[in-house]
Every structure is written in C-alpha cells, then in structure tokens.
C-alpha cells in the first residue's frame, strides 16, 4: 500500500513540474511570441490557413469569436452524424459493426464535439474503425475549442480597453499543432512500448488455455488514448475505458494517462499568469483548486482502500481494498485517486467502475462535477472558475463597501447577471433532468425497468450521476444505467449542448465587456484579487453555491446509501 | 457568416487529414519499431499466441483461478458488474462465490480469502491476481496435480511482479502455462 501512496504523490508532482514550463510555453504560443519551434510550425500553419482561406491577422471581437466557434462546431456535428449513421458500409469496418440509430448518433456526436464523451455505446460493438478515427479527430478539436475560448479570456483581461481579441482560428489551430499534437505523439510512443495495440485488423479469434473459443477486440488504440487524456475527453476506445487491459496495460501507462490529463488544465492556469503578467494570480487559482481537489480526493482514497463494509461482514480479507470493478494492476488507491482526477477535470475516463465505488466516493465524484472548476476541462475549467471569481469579487465588494473591480475593470450589473445565470444553469440542468427521469421511472417502473442496474438509493444516484456528468461535460457514468434509449440519448444530448456552449459564451461575454472598459489604476483602496484571503472568498462562494444547490439531491442518493451500509 | 462557413468546412477537412490520417499513420509506423509491433504483448505457448494482458477464464481445479468476470473473459466486449456496494443481489452473489470457493478449496480459512477472488474486475478481462490469491489455491492444486506445495510456492514467487510503484501482481495466464510445464 505504501508504494501505491508514493505513486499518487509522484503522479501529482510530475504533472505540476511539467505544467509550469508548459504554461510558459503556451503563453508564448498564444501571445504570438517566437519560440524555437517556429521554423517547424510556421509553414504548416501557413499551409492550413491558406487552404482554408483564413487570414490569421484578422482581429475579432468577442461576438465574432463565438460565431466562428459555433459555426465550426456545427460543421462537426453534421459530419459526425453522417459518419456514425453510415458506418456499416463506409470503409474500415472489419468487425461489421452496424450503423448507429439516429438518437444514439446524435448523442455520441454531440458528446464528442462538446468534449464530454458520454458513451451510450461500447467501442467493441458500437463503432467502426473509421468512426473511432473520426472520434479521435473530435477529441483534438473539442479540446482545442475549449483552449481557444480560454485564450480569448486571457486576451480580454490583458489588453487595456479594446475590442480586438485576436483570431479564433489562430488560437484553435495553434492549440492543436503546437500543443496537443506533439505531446500526443510522445505519449503514444510511451504507450506503444507498454504494449498498447495499433493496427487496423479486426477482432482476433483464439482458443484459450482451457479450450474455449473467444475473440479479442483491437484496432488503432495507441493513437486514440493519448488525446483522450491530454484533451480531457475521456471517451474510451473500448467499452470499459481505461480499465481495459489493452487501453491501460500497466501501472506505468496508468501514471502516464493520469499525468496527461492533469497536464493541460494545470498548464492553462500558469499560462494565464504568464500571459497577463500576474504570476501570483496563477498560484492563487491553483491553490484554491488544489485545496478543493484534495478535499475530494483524500476521502475517496481512504474509502476505497478500506474496502466495502458489507463484504468485510462476510468474513473475508480486504487487504487490497474494495476490489469490485477495479483492476489488480492499478489497485484501490490509484483507482480512488483517478476517480476524482477524472471528475474534477471533466475527463470522464475511468480505470475502475464508479458505479461500484463506496457511497461517499460516489458522492465526491458527483461533487467534483457539480463544482466543475477545480482544474476543470481543457480551457473551460478556467472559464468556469472565472464565473466564481466574478461572483466573489462582487460579494467582497459589497461586504467592504467598494465598487467591485477585477484587474482594474469595474464589474457592473450586466456582468453579474450573466455570471449568476451561468452559475445557476448548471444545477438547473442537472436537477431538472434528474427530476424528470425520476418522475418517469416512478410512474411507470415496469416500462423503464431496464434503466436502473441497482435498486433503491443507488438507482437514484445512477440517474443523478448521468445528468451531472452531462451538464459538466464530463462523460464518466454510473455505467449500470441502461442509457442507450431515446429518452436518455436525447435528454442528455440537450443537456450536453447547453452545458457546453452557454458556460463558454457567458464568461467570454463578460470578458469581452470588461475588455472594452476603461482601466482604473490600482490604488490603496483596490481589492487585491491575488491574495490568499481572496482565494478563501472564492472557495466560500463555490462551497455555498454547490452546497445549497445540490445537498438535497445528494441526501437522497449517496448519503442515504451510506447510512444503509455503515 | 458565409465566409465563416466555408472556412470552417475547409479547415475541418484539412484537420481531418492531419488528425485522422497523418497522425495515426505516424503512430502506426512507430508501432513497427517497438518490440510488440503494435500487436500487444504476447505469450507463445502450445503453438498459440495469447495476449498477455487479456485475462482468461480459469475454472478447472488444476489451474489457478482468475478473478470473476462480468463478461466471462470474452474480449469481444468488456465491462464490470456495475453493482453498487449495498445491492442485496450483488452481496448474495459474492456470498455464493465465497461458499463455492470454500467447497473447492478444502482446508483453508475463510478469513484468508482475498476479496479480489470473489469480486469482478472493471474490465472483466483482468489478467492478474495478488500473491495471496495465488497462495490460497496452492493446497488444492497440489492435491489435484500431485505436485509438492513447495514447488508451487516457488513458482508463485518466480511469477510475482513488483513494479516500482503500484501493487504487486501475478499474471494468471503466464502462471498457469508454467504450471502446465511443471512436471
């Protein structure tokens, strides 16, 4: 157990040590400053822009940014639906997997476009290799969309009184060519040496040692998994995601995947500080996020390592912890840690089945997504956190009787209204979805019997988790839920779209409005926003909003389950 | 608006070529330079090439059992039981597995049965068990195969992998192949 704890500390430390220089590099990339890699990337990007008729020097205001983003995302949705609904006759389908139904294709496309990767299919039987390669494309571009949106925020908070916030396509393309793609290649090579498959042959049939005939699914796995984690997508190549021994062959690959998913969210925070020349701000943000992260992660590790009390009662030993739904090579400690990393960060990949984790672990996994801004997804984590910063600035301003200001810009009624709407949208989507589904189920339990895999409180948690995961664009699930039905595909699909684009547009609108305002010089009376006092203030705002919104629903699910078990 | 649409379509197409074409081809090429050639880690035995990382079902008494699986170790799919920790049906299943294990392994103490032998893994394809899970089966296998317990314990010791970080594990397939070769 000792070496497992060391393993966890090691993963976190390496991620942080890599993220600081990467953040500096990213600030340079987005700031348009020359880097040593210019000679490689400049011609490639020039070619990409040339073919696409894009003038990279055109400046956009925040509305033009959002328009460009929405249009290109729309193109991906149309293309995705076309491919997934015709995959059976399109090339690269050696296993003869069937077309997706319209509602499943809708859900799958949306979910990959919005960086969520909620999967209501299993990779082995639900998609062709062509579709896998297309989903891999979406994993790159959805991450880059989030990063580009975050850079618009950086730019708005840096420049003084301006409407010109750079070019969306430039931020988007550079995120891929200079950050996501090169790092993915490095990670893929590490994975190949660890025995991850990469090929286009279909399922392999074999006779096992006992003489039974089985099949083994495979395919282009090693190119898919790096961006799945690096882009905080989390969509598994195989049905059981990173628990699958070909998708996550060893403790080493588990560490690499863990570092890969922490890397960009960490780096974005530091890139922000470098970009606006306030490095202390980065550390304040990182500090608040890390405190929140640890408060969720440590109880999970403890719970999972201690094992299931109901099984302890049967009189057997649980030296290795709660092993239902977990893999031996990863172990309970690293699985508990991963369950929080993947939920705070909106990756949503799983290396153990969350449905089988202990009640309080399940609650923390949901809480992580309900907050959705402790680190958060590629780019969008910082945008969500920005909303809480604005709210904290406003409340502190009222408490000390000063005009609320952030980075020398006055926060006024319009900004607060948007911030409040976005902060309330998240609980609205989650709770309304869960309430509607519960209503349907309770009134017709026989018709919807296939929905829930567990009775009682845990069954309710399965539905609550699904909407939480959708609204947070996370993509993990209490996978016992029978979710490939018209109701779940459509309802979560709608939650996914709203939960993605409104929380991007809202913060960018605020940032755009702030950018246009006159800079007020700092004085002795200015509220300092990069201090630990202000950090505590932000934390309190997050705590209050989350606790007030979600405590009742959590009490009906995991908390009630806890008291039946202990 | 119209220029945005055309640019978006064109940019999407070139990015598709880069990210769904060139990038995977590059990784595929790199795979051929690695020891496993992109085919996954393999064990060759009995003229068969097995996946080392894909667990196999072992239900016959002469072999070390692998963990229970929600997909019967058929790697055409994968998945866990997704049963909640307090689910009564699930707890009954675990109890039945314990009882069955006690019947097939006479002379062991219930408190020594490790939980991983009666709980299903996340993928249903877990290739490993713990040292305790192997050791507790030594008595049974020794009786069935007529091999001294000391030899089996030696075999377990040889197959125990302790990575720098993470739990120590035994690959059940590799262990059972060596077991078949043990005379």
XYZ file of C-alpha atoms in Angstrom:
749
model
C 0.000 0.000 0.000
C 2.938 2.299 0.796
C 4.296 2.195 -2.753
C 0.797 2.974 -4.053
C 0.623 6.162 -1.963
C 4.075 7.200 -3.187
C 2.841 6.538 -6.719
C -0.014 9.004 -6.267
C 2.181 11.776 -4.847
C 4.644 11.148 -7.664
C 1.964 11.498 -10.375
C 0.724 14.799 -8.969
C 4.220 16.255 -8.536
C 5.404 15.319 -12.032
C 2.274 16.869 -13.534
C 2.917 20.125 -11.694
C 6.606 20.185 -12.601
C 5.775 19.689 -16.283
C 2.877 22.140 -16.238
C 4.849 25.223 -15.173
C 7.256 25.277 -18.159
C 4.463 24.135 -20.484
C 2.297 27.009 -19.242
C 5.104 29.431 -20.017
C 5.432 27.942 -23.489
C 1.682 28.155 -24.070
C 1.632 31.820 -23.048
C 4.302 32.435 -25.684
C 2.409 30.464 -28.330
C -0.835 32.337 -27.733
C 0.930 35.657 -27.356
C 2.448 35.160 -30.800
C 5.971 35.371 -29.470
C 8.667 33.453 -31.333
C 9.624 30.049 -29.980
C 12.361 27.719 -31.148
C 9.761 25.564 -32.864
C 8.565 28.363 -35.171
C 10.610 27.011 -38.035
C 8.624 23.754 -37.967
C 5.189 25.085 -37.240
C 5.013 28.345 -39.162
C 4.993 26.697 -42.624
C 2.480 24.038 -41.507
C 0.091 26.638 -40.129
C 0.548 28.876 -43.147
C -0.466 25.943 -45.331
C -3.517 25.160 -43.144
C -4.689 28.790 -43.182
C -4.011 29.108 -46.898
C -6.168 26.140 -47.844
C -8.957 27.268 -45.529
C -8.983 30.881 -46.793
C -8.335 32.220 -43.319
C -6.447 35.434 -42.762
C -4.725 34.862 -39.426
C -4.190 38.586 -38.920
C -7.901 39.453 -38.778
C -8.801 40.603 -35.282
C -12.144 39.518 -33.828
C -14.263 40.901 -31.028
C -15.872 38.507 -28.552
C -19.037 38.065 -30.606
C -17.112 37.203 -33.767
C -15.076 34.695 -31.770
C -18.202 32.982 -30.533
C -19.754 32.988 -34.002
C -16.681 31.343 -35.510
C -16.690 28.782 -32.718
C -20.376 27.929 -33.074
C -20.174 27.553 -36.858
C -17.207 25.209 -36.902
C -18.751 23.159 -34.084
C -21.928 22.920 -36.159
C -19.933 21.543 -39.103
C -18.507 18.813 -36.869
C -21.939 17.845 -35.586
C -23.344 17.403 -39.109
C -20.302 15.461 -40.278
C -20.321 13.274 -37.159
C -23.982 12.331 -37.533
C -23.367 11.407 -41.199
C -20.426 9.153 -40.419
C -21.917 7.393 -37.398
C -25.220 6.696 -39.141
C -23.493 5.218 -42.212
C -20.507 3.456 -40.672
C -21.681 -0.048 -41.631
C -20.940 0.421 -45.327
C -18.171 3.003 -45.051
C -14.589 1.675 -45.172
C -12.575 0.406 -42.180
C -15.270 -1.713 -40.601
C -13.666 -5.170 -40.303
C -15.955 -6.281 -37.464
C -19.095 -5.438 -39.484
C -20.492 -3.200 -36.750
C -23.933 -1.759 -37.561
C -24.984 1.868 -38.142
C -25.928 3.908 -35.109
C -29.564 4.806 -34.580
C -30.309 8.496 -35.162
C -30.700 9.291 -31.477
C -27.540 7.409 -30.496
C -25.579 9.137 -33.276
C -26.980 12.476 -32.055
C -25.897 11.788 -28.504
C -22.478 10.424 -29.480
C -21.618 13.243 -31.885
C -22.732 15.993 -29.524
C -20.951 14.380 -26.676
C -17.626 14.188 -28.522
C -17.998 17.679 -30.009
C -18.554 19.184 -26.563
C -15.529 17.404 -25.083
C -17.731 15.214 -22.884
C -17.529 11.718 -24.359
C -20.520 10.306 -22.630
C -20.718 6.975 -24.385
C -24.009 5.184 -24.718
C -22.336 2.539 -26.899
C -19.389 0.191 -26.399
C -16.353 0.683 -28.628
C -16.083 -3.019 -29.430
C -19.535 -3.345 -30.974
C -20.835 0.188 -31.469
C -18.402 1.866 -33.872
C -16.205 1.067 -36.872
C -12.502 1.944 -37.036
C -13.373 4.853 -39.321
C -15.709 6.183 -36.650
C -13.028 5.686 -33.989
C -10.588 7.718 -36.096
C -13.222 10.410 -36.570
C -13.962 10.478 -32.849
C -10.215 10.849 -32.339
C -10.384 13.942 -34.570
C -13.206 15.319 -32.419
C -11.108 14.711 -29.320
C -8.440 17.017 -30.707
C -10.707 19.760 -31.979
C -13.049 19.872 -28.979
C -10.094 20.281 -26.634
C -8.665 22.983 -28.903
C -12.040 24.773 -28.933
C -12.002 24.991 -25.148
C -8.413 26.176 -25.117
C -9.069 28.803 -27.785
C -12.039 30.116 -25.787
C -9.873 30.387 -22.677
C -7.287 32.360 -24.645
C -9.949 34.871 -25.638
C -10.448 35.381 -21.899
C -6.688 35.798 -21.370
C -6.527 38.333 -24.139
C -9.540 40.260 -22.842
C -8.054 40.555 -19.391
C -4.639 41.554 -20.641
C -5.165 44.311 -23.133
C -6.379 47.686 -21.996
C -9.698 48.976 -23.274
C -10.031 47.124 -26.545
C -12.489 45.152 -28.668
C -9.741 43.361 -30.571
C -9.242 39.941 -29.077
C -7.139 38.128 -31.645
C -8.273 35.495 -34.119
C -10.244 32.410 -33.104
C -8.844 30.170 -35.842
C -5.289 31.069 -34.891
C -5.805 30.101 -31.239
C -7.618 26.968 -32.322
C -5.079 25.774 -34.878
C -2.070 26.594 -32.696
C -3.591 24.658 -29.790
C -3.501 21.587 -31.997
C -0.318 21.993 -33.994
C 1.878 23.343 -31.227
C 0.475 21.756 -28.084
C -1.920 18.826 -28.421
C -0.471 17.021 -31.433
C 3.240 16.981 -30.498
C 2.540 15.901 -26.913
C 0.141 13.197 -28.156
C 2.859 11.731 -30.366
C 5.239 11.493 -27.408
C 2.620 9.853 -25.200
C 1.590 7.432 -27.957
C 5.166 6.192 -28.255
C 5.345 5.591 -24.491
C 2.105 3.620 -24.762
C 3.373 1.547 -27.696
C 6.330 0.389 -25.628
C 3.891 -0.599 -22.907
C 2.086 -2.986 -25.250
C -0.861 -0.939 -26.468
C -2.140 -2.231 -29.836
C -2.098 -0.165 -33.030
C -3.412 -1.666 -36.242
C -6.458 -1.999 -38.443
C -7.084 -5.762 -38.248
C -10.489 -6.820 -36.961
C -11.249 -8.985 -33.940
C -8.849 -11.872 -33.400
C -10.319 -15.281 -32.692
C -8.397 -17.620 -30.420
C -8.736 -20.709 -28.264
C -7.778 -20.039 -24.676
C -5.731 -22.328 -22.449
C -8.818 -24.122 -21.120
C -10.051 -24.764 -24.656
C -12.855 -22.169 -25.011
C -13.074 -20.100 -28.168
C -13.024 -16.345 -27.587
C -12.494 -13.175 -29.588
C -10.247 -10.234 -28.787
C -11.177 -6.723 -29.922
C -8.358 -4.447 -31.031
C -7.636 -1.648 -33.518
C -5.955 1.781 -33.616
C -5.784 2.143 -29.835
C -2.380 3.762 -29.301
C -3.208 6.899 -31.304
C -6.604 7.306 -29.630
C -5.642 7.085 -25.955
C -3.087 9.956 -25.749
C -5.513 12.641 -26.927
C -8.324 11.044 -24.950
C -6.444 12.036 -21.793
C -4.439 15.031 -22.939
C -7.556 16.714 -24.311
C -9.538 15.835 -21.151
C -12.010 13.979 -23.376
C -12.124 10.626 -21.649
C -14.012 8.640 -24.273
C -12.824 5.067 -24.147
C -11.674 3.110 -27.161
C -13.127 0.010 -25.508
C -16.351 -0.241 -23.522
C -14.663 -0.466 -20.146
C -12.483 2.556 -20.876
C -9.146 2.753 -19.037
C -9.957 -0.346 -17.003
C -9.419 -2.360 -20.206
C -6.031 -4.080 -20.183
C -5.271 -3.099 -23.788
C -6.273 0.522 -23.175
C -4.321 0.763 -19.909
C -1.876 -2.143 -19.824
C 0.062 -1.390 -16.635
C 0.546 0.843 -13.638
C 3.038 2.749 -15.778
C 0.513 3.505 -18.531
C -1.916 4.453 -15.769
C 0.583 7.020 -14.481
C 1.222 8.405 -17.953
C -2.514 8.738 -18.593
C -3.002 10.425 -15.235
C -0.237 12.946 -15.856
C -1.536 13.536 -19.389
C -4.992 14.515 -18.160
C -3.683 16.806 -15.419
C -1.199 18.467 -17.739
C -3.241 20.896 -19.863
C -5.650 22.058 -17.102
C -2.632 22.769 -14.855
C -0.703 24.475 -17.649
C -3.648 26.687 -18.602
C -3.608 28.176 -15.094
C 0.082 29.025 -15.361
C -0.248 30.180 -18.960
C -2.902 32.637 -17.709
C -0.479 34.110 -15.163
C 2.342 34.415 -17.689
C 0.028 35.858 -20.324
C -1.406 38.663 -18.189
C 1.861 39.117 -16.302
C 0.423 38.219 -12.922
C 2.046 35.002 -11.839
C 0.774 35.363 -8.292
C -2.770 35.129 -9.673
C -1.921 31.694 -11.101
C -0.766 30.429 -7.746
C -3.867 31.795 -6.014
C -6.097 29.980 -8.528
C -4.020 26.823 -8.394
C -4.105 26.922 -4.587
C -7.893 27.202 -4.353
C -8.350 24.435 -6.901
C -5.852 22.147 -5.206
C -7.464 22.553 -1.781
C -10.825 21.634 -3.304
C -9.292 18.739 -5.209
C -7.591 17.275 -2.126
C -10.738 17.618 -0.024
C -12.466 15.375 -2.554
C -9.614 13.016 -3.439
C -8.299 12.069 0.005
C -11.634 10.740 1.344
C -12.035 8.689 -1.844
C -8.644 7.066 -1.491
C -9.383 6.279 2.177
C -12.842 4.866 1.385
C -11.646 2.637 -1.434
C -8.575 1.404 0.434
C -10.689 0.492 3.476
C -12.989 -1.716 1.435
C -16.682 -2.497 1.436
C -18.070 -2.999 4.986
C -20.776 -5.354 3.678
C -18.084 -7.645 2.299
C -15.979 -7.319 5.447
C -19.009 -8.680 7.334
C -18.831 -11.876 5.281
C -15.554 -12.636 6.995
C -13.038 -12.436 4.166
C -9.993 -10.196 3.967
C -9.872 -6.941 2.000
C -6.209 -6.116 2.320
C -6.231 -4.514 -1.127
C -9.402 -2.515 -0.521
C -12.739 -2.542 -2.335
C -11.975 -4.554 -5.472
C -15.362 -4.767 -7.183
C -14.986 -3.024 -10.536
C -11.240 -2.490 -10.038
C -8.159 -3.852 -11.713
C -5.353 -5.620 -9.847
C -2.513 -3.839 -11.641
C -3.896 -0.426 -10.686
C -5.196 -1.111 -7.183
C -7.709 0.634 -4.957
C -5.585 3.668 -4.055
C -4.747 4.736 -7.603
C -8.326 3.990 -8.682
C -9.758 6.177 -5.917
C -7.354 8.964 -6.843
C -8.183 8.663 -10.542
C -11.927 8.748 -9.819
C -11.531 12.317 -8.538
C -8.927 13.484 -11.050
C -11.200 12.408 -13.884
C -14.269 14.097 -12.379
C -12.733 17.419 -11.305
C -11.078 17.715 -14.712
C -14.014 16.727 -16.894
C -12.017 13.919 -18.489
C -14.514 11.249 -17.559
C -12.290 8.312 -18.365
C -12.484 5.613 -15.707
C -9.968 2.971 -14.633
C -12.466 1.447 -12.195
C -16.240 1.290 -12.358
C -17.622 4.278 -10.473
C -20.963 2.521 -10.053
C -19.261 0.074 -7.683
C -17.324 2.608 -5.601
C -18.305 3.266 -1.983
C -21.228 5.655 -1.362
C -19.138 8.597 -0.181
C -16.704 8.101 -3.069
C -19.616 8.239 -5.465
C -20.777 11.446 -3.779
C -17.361 13.058 -4.128
C -17.199 12.062 -7.800
C -20.533 13.847 -8.312
C -19.485 16.837 -6.200
C -16.352 17.189 -8.293
C -18.537 17.528 -11.404
C -21.071 19.730 -9.655
C -18.312 22.230 -8.839
C -16.734 21.617 -12.258
C -13.990 24.198 -11.802
C -11.345 22.569 -9.614
C -8.864 22.481 -12.517
C -11.704 21.667 -14.931
C -11.514 20.647 -18.583
C -9.153 21.930 -21.281
C -9.716 25.683 -21.136
C -13.292 25.525 -19.908
C -12.210 24.807 -16.324
C -10.692 28.251 -16.146
C -13.798 29.821 -17.719
C -15.996 28.195 -15.067
C -13.649 29.366 -12.358
C -13.770 32.884 -13.798
C -17.518 32.951 -13.077
C -16.814 32.216 -9.430
C -14.100 34.898 -9.379
C -16.604 37.471 -10.664
C -19.156 36.434 -8.039
C -16.532 36.546 -5.290
C -15.367 39.996 -6.416
C -18.934 41.228 -6.319
C -19.730 39.797 -2.891
C -16.441 41.014 -1.364
C -17.065 44.392 -2.906
C -20.435 44.589 -1.211
C -19.012 43.392 2.094
C -16.365 46.114 2.293
C -18.488 48.747 0.567
C -16.322 49.285 -2.513
C -17.029 49.176 -6.214
C -16.237 45.642 -7.308
C -13.228 45.563 -9.658
C -11.218 42.795 -11.234
C -7.829 43.523 -12.814
C -8.657 47.227 -12.986
C -12.064 46.773 -14.669
C -15.330 47.655 -12.977
C -17.772 44.769 -12.537
C -21.283 46.081 -13.109
C -24.853 44.818 -13.217
C -24.650 43.184 -16.680
C -21.607 41.126 -15.865
C -23.095 39.938 -12.586
C -26.360 38.982 -14.254
C -24.531 36.807 -16.776
C -22.328 35.274 -14.084
C -25.361 34.443 -11.960
C -27.232 32.881 -14.865
C -24.274 30.683 -15.760
C -23.736 29.681 -12.121
C -27.392 28.671 -11.841
C -27.593 26.949 -15.226
C -25.509 24.013 -14.007
C -27.779 22.973 -11.092
C -30.808 23.719 -13.269
C -29.747 21.265 -15.980
C -28.751 18.552 -13.517
C -31.726 18.759 -11.201
C -34.413 19.204 -13.843
C -33.072 16.254 -15.830
C -32.888 14.029 -12.779
C -36.325 15.102 -11.583
C -37.956 14.386 -14.967
C -36.329 10.978 -15.223
C -37.273 10.078 -11.655
C -40.830 11.141 -12.387
C -40.990 8.911 -15.465
C -39.468 5.980 -13.637
C -41.596 6.206 -10.519
C -44.813 6.442 -12.505
C -44.013 3.525 -14.752
C -41.320 1.360 -13.165
C -42.127 -1.612 -15.390
C -41.716 0.222 -18.687
C -38.399 1.677 -17.585
C -37.146 -1.362 -15.668
C -34.080 -1.631 -17.906
C -32.845 1.821 -16.844
C -31.509 1.038 -13.418
C -28.972 -1.620 -12.563
C -29.303 -1.161 -8.809
C -32.315 -0.787 -6.529
C -33.088 1.997 -4.064
C -30.899 4.992 -3.332
C -28.130 3.777 -5.608
C -30.545 3.614 -8.532
C -31.403 7.261 -7.966
C -27.681 8.039 -7.867
C -27.269 6.421 -11.292
C -29.699 8.946 -12.801
C -28.303 11.905 -10.857
C -24.784 10.957 -11.918
C -25.745 10.771 -15.592
C -27.115 14.321 -15.712
C -24.296 15.669 -13.557
C -21.796 14.110 -15.922
C -23.637 15.512 -18.946
C -24.002 19.051 -17.610
C -20.353 19.089 -16.536
C -19.337 17.689 -19.945
C -17.501 15.009 -18.019
C -18.516 11.750 -19.664
C -17.971 9.250 -16.889
C -21.005 7.368 -15.678
C -22.522 5.035 -13.191
C -22.416 2.688 -16.136
C -25.045 0.327 -14.845
C -27.584 2.801 -16.208
C -29.261 1.409 -19.343
C -28.710 4.629 -21.243
C -28.973 3.742 -24.932
C -32.653 4.675 -25.174
C -34.450 7.520 -26.914
C -35.071 9.348 -23.628
C -31.517 9.230 -22.332
C -29.866 9.903 -25.701
C -31.985 12.965 -26.412
C -32.307 14.419 -22.922
C -28.620 14.142 -22.092
C -27.785 15.368 -25.612
C -29.674 18.597 -24.933
C -28.070 18.982 -21.509
C -24.670 18.435 -23.143
C -25.102 21.250 -25.669
C -26.451 23.741 -23.146
C -23.868 22.702 -20.553
C -21.065 23.271 -23.027
C -21.755 26.387 -25.013
C -23.541 28.629 -22.521
C -20.725 28.296 -19.946
C -18.279 29.241 -22.707
C -20.279 32.121 -24.167
C -21.188 33.581 -20.748
C -17.663 34.085 -19.418
C -16.427 35.234 -22.838
C -19.237 37.794 -22.972
C -18.247 39.069 -19.533
C -14.610 39.168 -20.569
C -15.454 40.956 -23.804
C -17.462 43.582 -21.942
C -14.685 44.042 -19.387
C -12.098 44.351 -22.133
C -13.952 47.294 -23.642
C -13.978 49.202 -20.335
C -11.501 51.821 -19.211
C -8.693 50.594 -16.985
C -8.840 52.042 -13.461
C -5.367 52.412 -11.975
C -4.730 50.356 -8.851
C -4.820 52.292 -5.609
C -4.649 51.558 -1.877
C -8.400 51.073 -1.971
C -8.345 48.369 -4.652
C -9.465 44.898 -3.608
C -6.458 42.640 -4.108
C -7.557 39.597 -6.099
C -4.370 37.550 -5.999
C -4.133 37.066 -2.231
C -4.973 34.005 -0.168
C -7.728 35.979 1.569
C -9.448 36.428 -1.751
C -8.783 32.752 -2.510
C -10.709 31.810 0.630
C -13.505 34.090 -0.524
C -13.736 32.285 -3.875
C -13.701 28.956 -2.112
C -16.555 30.063 0.137
C -18.622 31.174 -2.860
C -18.070 27.824 -4.603
C -18.949 25.952 -1.438
C -22.151 27.902 -0.833
C -23.420 27.717 -4.413
C -22.706 23.983 -4.665
C -23.932 23.008 -1.220
C -27.175 24.964 -1.483
C -27.930 23.637 -4.955
C -27.052 20.003 -4.605
C -27.232 18.899 -0.985
C -30.875 17.736 -1.115
C -30.317 15.524 -4.149
C -27.134 14.063 -2.693
C -29.019 13.304 0.518
C -31.481 11.178 -1.480
C -28.704 9.267 -3.243
C -25.229 8.576 -1.875
C -25.784 9.953 1.638
C -28.837 7.751 2.190
C -26.927 4.799 0.764
C -24.079 5.490 3.162
C -26.356 5.107 6.155
C -27.719 1.779 4.924
C -24.200 0.408 4.550
C -22.411 1.669 7.661
C -21.158 34.467 -41.880
C -20.786 32.800 -45.282
C -17.009 33.110 -45.209
C -17.020 31.563 -41.727
C -18.983 28.573 -43.018
C -16.658 27.908 -45.943
C -13.555 28.418 -43.846
C -14.945 26.103 -41.179
C -15.625 23.351 -43.723
C -12.217 23.652 -45.357
C -10.375 23.834 -42.047
C -12.291 20.759 -40.865
C -11.257 18.802 -43.947
C -7.549 19.595 -43.685
C -7.594 18.929 -39.961
C -9.252 15.566 -40.652
C -6.384 14.660 -42.949
C -3.874 15.698 -40.296
C -5.538 14.208 -37.206
C -7.369 11.146 -38.537
C -4.894 10.366 -41.334
C -1.316 11.513 -40.910
C -1.175 11.295 -37.109
C -2.454 7.707 -36.779
C -0.277 6.629 -39.724
C 2.736 8.068 -37.937
C 1.886 6.168 -34.752
C 1.211 3.021 -36.765
C 4.650 3.370 -38.354
C 6.221 3.937 -34.942
C 4.468 0.806 -33.667
C 6.543 -1.320 -36.017
C 9.702 -0.048 -34.367
C 8.573 -1.222 -30.908
C 9.106 -4.748 -29.536
C 5.418 -5.699 -29.789
C 4.905 -4.291 -33.330
C 1.578 -2.810 -32.256
C 0.121 -6.284 -31.679
C 0.022 -6.060 -27.882
C 2.197 -8.085 -25.501
C 2.039 -11.773 -26.362
C 2.828 -15.127 -24.753
C 3.528 -18.004 -27.122
C 2.592 -21.445 -25.766
C 1.109 -24.653 -27.184
C 1.554 -23.217 -30.671
C -0.850 -20.391 -29.775
C -0.123 -16.698 -29.468
C -2.022 -15.392 -26.450
C -2.461 -11.780 -25.365
C -0.501 -11.466 -22.144
C -2.690 -8.588 -20.970
C -6.054 -10.145 -21.734
C -7.040 -12.340 -18.815
C -8.510 -15.785 -19.475
C -11.138 -17.712 -17.625
C -9.777 -20.498 -15.395
C -12.485 -22.556 -13.780
C -10.854 -26.011 -13.803
C -9.449 -27.052 -10.438
C -5.996 -27.882 -11.818
C -5.371 -24.249 -12.720
C -5.014 -21.132 -10.609
C -8.420 -19.433 -10.808
C -8.626 -15.951 -12.263
C -10.999 -13.323 -10.863
C -14.752 -13.432 -11.515
C -15.725 -11.569 -14.691
C -18.894 -9.832 -15.812
C -18.135 -10.739 -19.447
C -16.725 -14.266 -18.932
C -13.327 -13.144 -20.213
C -14.565 -12.901 -23.790
C -12.630 -9.892 -25.038
C -15.093 -9.298 -27.884
C -16.567 -6.947 -25.245
C -15.594 -5.693 -21.823
C -17.214 -4.366 -18.684
C -17.756 -4.625 -14.955
C -20.782 -5.706 -12.966
C -21.640 -2.083 -12.114
C -23.274 -3.296 -8.919
C -23.490 -0.822 -6.073
C -21.769 -1.708 -2.787
C -25.033 -2.224 -0.873
C -27.011 -4.018 -3.605
C -28.521 -7.143 -1.924
C -28.396 -9.269 -5.111
C -24.772 -8.396 -5.540
C -23.921 -9.252 -1.942
C -25.695 -12.602 -2.370
C -23.550 -13.299 -5.449
C -20.380 -12.545 -3.508
C -21.542 -14.823 -0.666
C -22.198 -17.612 -3.185
C -18.704 -17.178 -4.635
C -17.198 -17.431 -1.148
C -19.176 -20.607 -0.399
C -18.190 -22.160 -3.706
C -14.546 -21.271 -3.129
C -14.657 -22.910 0.315
C -16.082 -26.106 -1.212
C -13.424 -26.304 -3.916
C -10.549 -25.458 -1.602
C -10.989 -27.636 1.485
C -8.752 -26.890 4.433
C -8.480 -23.133 4.017
C -9.739 -20.470 6.408
C -12.428 -18.121 5.237
C -10.634 -15.099 6.673
C -7.715 -15.801 4.311
C -9.781 -15.486 1.115
C -8.776 -12.229 -0.550
C -11.664 -10.069 -1.769
C -10.334 -9.894 -5.329
C -11.110 -13.603 -5.831
C -14.812 -13.060 -5.197
C -15.301 -9.642 -6.845
C -15.425 -8.901 -10.572
C -12.903 -6.548 -12.176
C -13.738 -3.335 -14.026
C -12.924 -4.632 -17.491
C -13.937 -8.246 -16.926
C -10.559 -9.064 -18.502
C -8.214 -8.536 -15.547
C -5.144 -10.659 -16.286
C -3.792 -10.561 -12.723
C -4.352 -11.854 -9.211
C -2.492 -10.992 -5.993
C 0.110 -13.171 -4.296
C -2.396 -14.040 -1.542
C -4.954 -15.081 -4.142
C -2.452 -17.466 -5.711
C -1.088 -18.805 -2.422
C -4.512 -19.737 -1.098
C -5.027 -22.033 -4.106
C -1.753 -23.931 -3.639
C -3.231 -26.665 -1.434
C -5.945 -27.524 -3.987
C -3.639 -27.560 -6.996
C -1.015 -29.556 -5.148
C -3.579 -32.280 -4.399
C -5.050 -32.370 -7.910
C -1.728 -32.313 -9.733
C 0.337 -34.220 -7.206
C 2.984 -31.521 -7.081
C 4.598 -30.621 -3.738
C 3.341 -27.340 -2.290
C 6.899 -26.024 -2.048
C 7.307 -26.229 -5.829
C 4.091 -24.309 -6.366
C 5.115 -21.627 -3.881
C 8.414 -21.334 -5.710
C 6.513 -20.911 -8.996
C 4.371 -18.163 -7.461
C 7.475 -16.404 -6.183
C 9.009 -16.520 -9.652
C 5.889 -15.036 -11.274
C 5.369 -12.203 -8.793
C 5.870 -8.839 -10.488
C 6.642 -5.860 -8.251
C 6.744 -2.648 -10.277
C 8.440 0.431 -8.848
C 5.048 1.925 -7.957
C 1.735 0.183 -7.605
C 0.585 -3.191 -6.323
C 2.481 -6.444 -6.842
C 0.635 -8.820 -9.139
C 0.826 -12.239 -10.783
C -0.170 -12.828 -14.393
C -2.541 -15.793 -14.152
C -2.089 -16.940 -17.745
C 1.718 -16.958 -17.513
C 1.498 -18.722 -14.151
C -0.792 -21.433 -15.479
C 1.303 -22.005 -18.593
C 4.344 -22.563 -16.379
C 2.204 -24.781 -14.186
C 1.392 -26.994 -17.173
C 5.114 -27.269 -17.951
C 5.925 -28.239 -14.358
C 6.380 -31.977 -14.097
